[in-house]
Short mmCIF file of C-alpha atoms and ligand atoms in Angstrom, two decimals:
data_model
loop_
_atom_site.label_atom_id
_atom_site.label_comp_id
_atom_site.label_asym_id
_atom_site.label_seq_id
_atom_site.Cartn_x
_atom_site.Cartn_y
_atom_site.Cartn_z
CA MET A 9 17.10 14.20 2.81
CA PRO A 10 20.34 12.11 2.79
CA ARG A 11 22.45 12.70 -0.22
CA LEU A 12 21.85 9.24 -1.37
CA TRP A 13 18.82 9.97 -2.73
CA GLN A 14 19.07 13.70 -3.28
CA ALA A 15 19.71 12.85 -7.33
CA ASP A 16 16.53 10.60 -7.32
CA ILE A 17 13.98 12.14 -5.22
CA GLN A 18 12.29 15.50 -6.37
CA THR A 19 10.59 16.21 -3.61
CA VAL A 20 9.57 14.46 -0.10
CA LEU A 21 6.09 14.23 0.49
CA LEU A 22 5.47 12.92 3.52
CA THR A 23 8.14 13.20 6.07
CA GLU A 24 8.99 10.12 8.74
CA ARG A 25 7.30 11.72 11.49
CA ARG A 26 3.99 12.77 9.67
CA ILE A 27 3.62 8.87 8.73
CA ARG A 28 4.35 7.67 12.14
CA ARG A 29 2.47 9.66 13.33
CA ARG A 30 -0.70 8.85 10.99
CA VAL A 31 -0.11 5.37 11.07
CA ARG A 32 -0.42 5.61 15.43
CA GLU A 33 -3.75 7.30 14.39
CA LEU A 34 -4.68 4.35 12.08
CA ALA A 35 -3.66 1.85 14.73
CA GLY A 36 -5.70 3.30 16.98
CA GLU A 37 -8.80 3.45 15.00
CA LEU A 38 -8.71 -0.16 14.10
CA THR A 39 -7.85 -1.36 17.83
CA ARG A 40 -11.13 0.07 18.59
CA ASP A 41 -13.10 -0.28 15.82
CA TYR A 42 -11.77 -4.54 16.26
CA ALA A 43 -11.78 -4.76 19.80
CA GLY A 44 -13.21 -8.32 21.06
CA LYS A 45 -13.31 -9.44 17.31
CA ASP A 46 -11.69 -12.40 15.77
CA LEU A 47 -9.72 -10.39 13.29
CA LEU A 48 -7.41 -11.69 10.44
CA VAL A 49 -4.88 -9.11 9.14
CA VAL A 50 -4.30 -10.00 5.34
CA PRO A 51 -1.58 -7.68 4.04
CA LEU A 52 -0.54 -7.51 0.07
CA LEU A 53 2.79 -8.65 -0.61
CA THR A 54 5.83 -6.56 -1.00
CA GLY A 55 5.10 -2.92 -1.16
CA THR A 56 3.12 -2.89 2.41
CA LEU A 57 6.12 -4.08 4.61
CA MET A 58 6.93 -1.15 6.25
CA PHE A 59 3.32 0.43 6.95
CA LEU A 60 2.68 -3.19 7.86
CA ALA A 61 5.15 -3.27 10.53
CA ASP A 62 4.44 0.01 11.67
CA LEU A 63 0.93 -0.49 12.22
CA LEU A 64 1.13 -3.86 13.46
CA ARG A 65 3.26 -2.41 17.01
CA HIS A 66 0.63 -0.24 17.56
CA LEU A 67 -2.27 -2.44 16.95
CA THR A 68 -2.94 -3.26 20.14
CA LEU A 69 -5.32 -6.49 20.36
CA PRO A 70 -5.15 -10.00 19.82
CA LEU A 71 -4.77 -10.97 15.84
CA ARG A 72 -3.97 -13.72 13.15
CA LEU A 73 -1.77 -12.26 10.65
CA ASP A 74 -1.53 -13.79 6.79
CA PHE A 75 0.07 -12.59 3.77
CA LEU A 76 -1.49 -12.59 0.36
CA GLY A 77 0.85 -12.76 -2.65
CA VAL A 78 -0.30 -10.61 -5.86
CA SER A 79 1.56 -8.49 -8.20
CA SER A 80 -0.53 -6.09 -10.28
CA TYR A 81 2.23 -6.33 -13.41
CA GLY A 82 4.52 -8.56 -14.63
CA ALA A 83 8.35 -6.43 -13.75
CA GLY A 84 8.06 -3.24 -15.68
CA THR A 85 5.23 -4.00 -18.28
CA VAL A 86 2.20 -2.52 -18.56
CA SER A 87 -1.02 -4.84 -17.83
CA GLY A 88 -3.87 -5.08 -16.03
CA HIS A 89 -3.35 -8.75 -15.06
CA LEU A 90 -3.02 -9.84 -11.72
CA VAL A 91 -0.81 -12.76 -10.61
CA LEU A 92 -1.31 -14.29 -7.51
CA THR A 93 2.60 -15.16 -6.12
CA LYS A 94 1.30 -16.79 -2.85
CA GLU A 95 -1.91 -17.94 -1.49
CA LEU A 96 -3.94 -17.50 1.74
CA ARG A 97 -2.63 -20.01 4.14
CA LEU A 98 -5.52 -19.20 7.13
CA GLU A 99 -8.92 -19.69 7.31
CA ALA A 100 -10.66 -16.89 6.32
CA GLN A 101 -14.20 -18.26 6.74
CA GLY A 102 -16.37 -16.39 9.70
CA ARG A 103 -13.06 -14.08 10.39
CA HIS A 104 -13.12 -10.51 10.91
CA VAL A 105 -10.69 -9.71 7.53
CA LEU A 106 -8.66 -6.59 7.04
CA LEU A 107 -6.77 -6.18 4.00
CA VAL A 108 -3.50 -3.92 4.01
CA ASP A 109 -2.20 -2.58 1.42
CA ASP A 110 0.59 0.07 1.02
CA ILE A 111 -1.40 2.27 -2.20
CA LEU A 112 -5.16 2.48 -3.96
CA ASP A 113 -4.29 3.78 -7.32
CA THR A 114 -6.08 2.56 -10.27
CA GLY A 115 -8.23 0.22 -8.08
CA ARG A 116 -7.75 -2.97 -10.46
CA THR A 117 -5.65 -4.73 -7.71
CA LEU A 118 -7.89 -4.45 -5.03
CA ALA A 119 -10.94 -5.10 -6.68
CA GLU A 120 -10.07 -8.39 -7.60
CA VAL A 121 -8.68 -8.86 -4.01
CA GLN A 122 -11.82 -8.43 -2.60
CA ALA A 123 -13.84 -10.28 -4.86
CA ARG A 124 -11.56 -13.24 -4.19
CA MET A 125 -11.41 -12.84 -0.28
CA ALA A 126 -15.33 -12.08 -0.58
CA ALA A 127 -15.94 -15.38 -1.85
CA LEU A 128 -14.05 -17.13 0.78
CA GLY A 129 -17.15 -16.20 3.24
CA PRO A 130 -15.38 -13.86 5.89
CA GLN A 131 -17.80 -12.39 8.81
CA SER A 132 -16.46 -9.10 7.64
CA LEU A 133 -14.16 -7.74 4.70
CA ARG A 134 -12.46 -3.75 5.26
CA THR A 135 -9.21 -2.62 3.62
CA CYS A 136 -7.00 -0.17 4.97
CA VAL A 137 -4.61 1.29 2.92
CA LEU A 138 -1.70 4.04 3.29
CA LEU A 139 -1.85 5.58 0.20
CA ASP A 140 -5.26 6.72 -1.71
CA LYS A 141 -4.56 8.56 -5.59
CA PRO A 142 -8.23 8.80 -6.09
CA ALA A 143 -7.50 10.70 -9.25
CA ARG A 144 -6.17 7.44 -11.09
CA ARG A 145 -9.04 5.33 -9.79
CA ARG A 146 -10.50 2.98 -12.98
CA GLU A 147 -12.48 0.64 -10.62
CA PRO A 148 -15.07 2.11 -8.65
CA VAL A 149 -13.21 0.27 -5.26
CA GLN A 150 -13.01 2.20 -2.07
CA ALA A 151 -10.97 2.15 1.40
CA ASP A 152 -12.34 1.89 4.94
CA TYR A 153 -9.38 3.07 6.38
CA VAL A 154 -6.88 5.58 4.56
CA GLY A 155 -3.49 7.66 5.98
CA PHE A 156 -3.02 9.70 3.44
CA VAL A 157 -4.96 10.98 0.14
CA ILE A 158 -2.34 12.03 -2.51
CA PRO A 159 -1.99 13.91 -5.79
CA ASP A 160 -1.12 12.47 -8.94
CA LEU A 161 2.45 12.23 -8.41
CA PHE A 162 4.83 9.05 -8.74
CA VAL A 163 5.85 8.26 -5.23
CA VAL A 164 8.14 5.74 -3.91
CA GLY A 165 9.82 5.31 -0.36
CA TYR A 166 8.53 3.52 2.81
CA GLY A 167 8.03 0.23 0.90
CA LEU A 168 6.78 1.69 -2.52
CA ASP A 169 9.17 1.01 -5.50
CA TYR A 170 9.60 2.20 -9.15
CA ALA A 171 11.38 -0.99 -10.86
CA GLU A 172 12.08 -2.96 -7.29
CA ARG A 173 14.08 -0.02 -6.04
CA TYR A 174 13.28 3.00 -2.92
CA ARG A 175 11.67 0.52 -1.00
CA ASN A 176 14.06 1.78 1.94
CA LEU A 177 13.56 4.57 2.02
CA PRO A 178 12.06 5.82 5.37
CA PHE A 179 9.93 8.84 3.76
CA ILE A 180 7.33 9.01 1.08
CA GLY A 181 9.26 10.76 -2.14
CA VAL A 182 8.31 11.76 -5.80
CA LEU A 183 10.56 10.36 -7.90
CA HIS A 184 12.64 12.19 -10.45
CA PRO A 185 10.98 12.47 -13.84
CA ARG A 186 13.66 11.98 -15.43
CA LEU A 187 14.48 8.46 -14.18
CA TYR A 188 11.05 6.75 -16.16
CA GLN A 189 10.60 9.62 -18.76
CA GLY A 190 10.54 8.01 -22.08
CA GLN A 191 9.67 4.50 -21.04
CA GLU A 192 6.28 2.63 -20.20
CA VAL A 193 5.33 2.76 -17.06
CA ALA A 194 4.07 -0.03 -14.98
CA ARG A 195 1.87 1.80 -12.12
CA GLN A 196 1.72 5.66 -11.17
CA PRO A 197 2.59 7.23 -14.46
CA ALA A 198 3.31 10.87 -13.32
CA ALA A 199 0.17 13.24 -14.19
CA GLU A 200 1.89 15.16 -17.04
CA GLU A 201 1.86 11.56 -19.15
CA THR A 202 -1.46 10.96 -18.82
C1 PRP B 20 1.07 -1.99 -6.34
C2 PRP B 20 0.67 -1.73 -4.73
C3 PRP B 20 -0.79 -2.06 -4.91
C4 PRP B 20 -1.08 -1.89 -6.17
C5 PRP B 20 -2.12 -0.59 -6.53
O1 PRP B 20 1.44 -3.53 -6.26
O2 PRP B 20 1.01 -2.59 -3.83
O3 PRP B 20 -0.71 -3.44 -4.32
O4 PRP B 20 0.42 -1.55 -7.18
O5 PRP B 20 -2.38 -0.68 -7.87
P1 PRP B 20 -3.29 -0.69 -8.49
O6 PRP B 20 -4.59 0.08 -7.73
O7 PRP B 20 -3.16 0.50 -9.86
O8 PRP B 20 -4.14 -2.10 -8.67
P2 PRP B 20 2.57 -4.24 -7.42
O9 PRP B 20 2.08 -4.61 -8.12
O10 PRP B 20 3.32 -2.88 -8.05
O11 PRP B 20 3.31 -4.94 -6.44
P3 PRP B 20 4.43 -4.35 -5.04
O12 PRP B 20 3.56 -4.21 -3.89
O13 PRP B 20 5.21 -5.60 -4.83
O14 PRP B 20 5.39 -3.46 -5.22
#
């Protein structure tokens, strides 16, 4: 791990190499499943950015792309409220919609987004997430495509943040608990906090 991150990152959970291989596999599955279909990829801002970019370059089929801006929590606060920060621009009705997100945690975000998307009348609606943390689930939500099922650890990097930092790490690491201990954490509290 680069020295820059050593003070903040306890361990590397998923290396660049592992992520790269798995993302290619997922893209292969998606390419097969959506061949010949009118695909609309709808990534959720912002954490999905690296996963999305890597996934897209291996999706070898025609598709449209439109971002949905959602934030499950205000800056640094604990809340179950979903704030819409960017609406869809493209028509979803009659299309095969694939939601893409970085992490499925409590499931509150996806539960609400899936319901909103379903109301737009897509021909099909599926979800692809890079990380699934089932131990934290509060809503009965599942993803159709999952990169990695991970334990209840506070992970950052490869798009995922803590207080808007660490998104640019090329790997996924476990944040050192001293960085958030004693604070109310908006998402992904470590196992010992729950
Ligand atoms: C994160 C993540 C998911 C959501 C998962 O988004 O990108 O969308 O939380 O948590 P949940 O399953 O408990 O709802 P966040 O609101 O932190 O925004 P970000 O993508 O901009 O980091």
